[in-house]
Steps between C-alpha positions, in 0.01 A plus 500: 500500500167681485313172428242394758201264508278794575553636147399167346146413425458125595196293443351314793656174381846660459543567870835337593381373840187337360693363205756342732224338707326359189829360372562327832154338492547390138837343583349321798214373288738383229723315748199331661371389160840364398529313831154341457574400141835345593339299780226385263761388246684299764180331614398421141843354434462277806153399384631412155754268654247337735201471265671488156348829377576621150599854410137614502448375854278205406548135593647301214251254347195652670196650339565864408153593614550356848699725735650267759707753699435869556769730646385737771649818645700507818329584828491866595700612796325679783714814448506490123530834326251636252728413209525133615122479543444638152749246362314218674171623353649494152611140554153405618359634175741275311403195713125528552464134613754522779416498869685698764492209744621235256854388434712633216360242259134414545386181320181554305247228428604321182221422259602296193371602162165351412643385169760278672520166315541305826161601642236241434756263347442237769169324550388264774536140386204267536531235770400135457499210752839342564538177296444185701798284594557260207381149581771254396434132437710235670673421170592865442629539854720194454646639176560866581467511876257703703535410865231648724539617858259465798351785701703555820280770653370288789850375582616859536201600716551209743873578531441873560231429762735270692776759471270772640424284804871479577556874454227609743692360797775764478431870547793604280345309206165678503580680173574168329182356649294785353674459162425128497128565565488746213675250271246232594209731416652612169583146382161360607314771303718452190273360230763318292699184581850540644727234354837614638645693791628761251139577405425623853780757480313680224178543699478841664468468876687171543815552705818417308654369824271194475635390162765267645244351739255424219769367269629268770148372569469356148858378460529124496133457406567410136267224399285548809144623480467849653252572778154594374173560681167336429252665265325792666756518784781743585844474660496827700257735673500805267313353198285284730384811689389677182312200366348434845354851517372465143319175576362643825362792302336266250351289779363807675135576433551879489616675186864614509543874521769702324744429784387140549347309791691466827541176695631412847864411541414160651295399195774618265766288677276194481439549126870557429592169666249322277672635187862428601653164408596327828830380349616863466508544880364854470171482693396756764489286816490771767203687640397843375600656833859379461523627143399849619789507748753758365791277606367200306699478176311225322592471128147395409307783661778739397402437138146620576647821642701546180185466289330770709798738504505776240879533516579127480264423209526824302730351234256213446199723448381468859388521772272203438305464824363736762525450876257671736459505876150419618473377857140382483551299178702211642718395791818627338347835404655478150313461173643468148366567153620491139577816307438518125869439425501192724179367348650512151816316610297244698300400191820436303668309784197275546488424129869401496464287815199309367696418185743295706881504485652680204620278219875490425596772256790706365769619738399856417262676265365845415288615797283740297153389395508706178761572232525725194311362202824520298613177668195320369479144630879447516672380819876474544635204700843553660736240646537514878882488467509822298703781657676258731181369661282624782792577729663737250343695214185309407262703714659830395424406139145408596461835676581675172243288317243593768576870452449471123187286536632210291294177537750233607545188713816350652543122466768238463580470128718240329532635146559877529503798731186657349206345317169658399140380507211637295208392707560130568724448194880509506639757254800395279728753672776392740754737657821380665674790673866442581784701643861436398556295815189293434613426143837379625333285765258351243787404268690346788218275628362411155170692519597723211443237228158417637391858562608658172 
């Protein structure tokens, strides 16, 4: 009953009020720490499920020295207490690479170990010229087959030019008219023969909506000689314009500058008409003033605009020519000159035109001019009926050969589906590929005994 706190000698730390306050702060700090740890465990559990982390928090199968994901502390609240701020600071010490503005998991730059066996395992293979198409004698062609196909490029250009003339009469067909002009330019600048309508579908820039038109134009022409222009002539305006500017440059007495010489529009039109074969019906017969009329949709002069347009000729490596306005230069006030890209193409086009019509060749072949040296001098010849023919899977198979850079040609074969040439010599390897349906059909019509 006589006990009182006054008779007790307390230390400073044994004051009940201060002790109660310190206990409250310790409990608050402990609860905050437990809350942060529980949230971190939940987030790590979620990360383990999403990123397949092992028990140590590392990605399975990754290099132990490469830290792909680094946990970071939660953002501080504006009214956070001192105990919460101190807890956040402790977490920052544990995660020194974390950023306060990043997400919970921040991807770090992955750098593979320098001792990785995959680095340096691949080397660039040496390229060699693509083997020439095997020349087959008449006797060999009669025995094993080897039908060749003519170049149909000029047929396609004449058909597309006539089609563009019909489209320009209707305002609602202006988009198709523009697409036809682009297709004419792309096909005319293509340096390889086109021996089927399917071949045009695989040239970038040729509208797929013209496939039926081109296919119909050559149907019923079996046995007929396709249209071809005379040596040194062209069947449309685009290649004739490039070669015309090139020859005008060479005939000019002044030395061509980096951007080329410029010539009046009237002289260019005259030179183009000299280079176009009259049978192609593609000459520029109007005056320069009429061609400059914005409402004049002439397919011929429209090709010149395509060659000068950066947007229209970008996929082809253009623009190829430059148009400038110069009122005192000529009556039309327009002058044209070759760019370096156009000069390079013009030289190749002139060389092909002077060589005359392309000789008949395989239906399709590897377009690349070089192949890996591993192929050596070997060329694979494939039957044109393989994969169901050109209307079904043949061209899809050829696309895969193009991707892999395999030297091949497609011809009509009588003895097998695949034969191989080493240079000009036929290798003793024949491959007959058959599906179950083809085997049954061969047994039924008697081909099986001959083919096996």
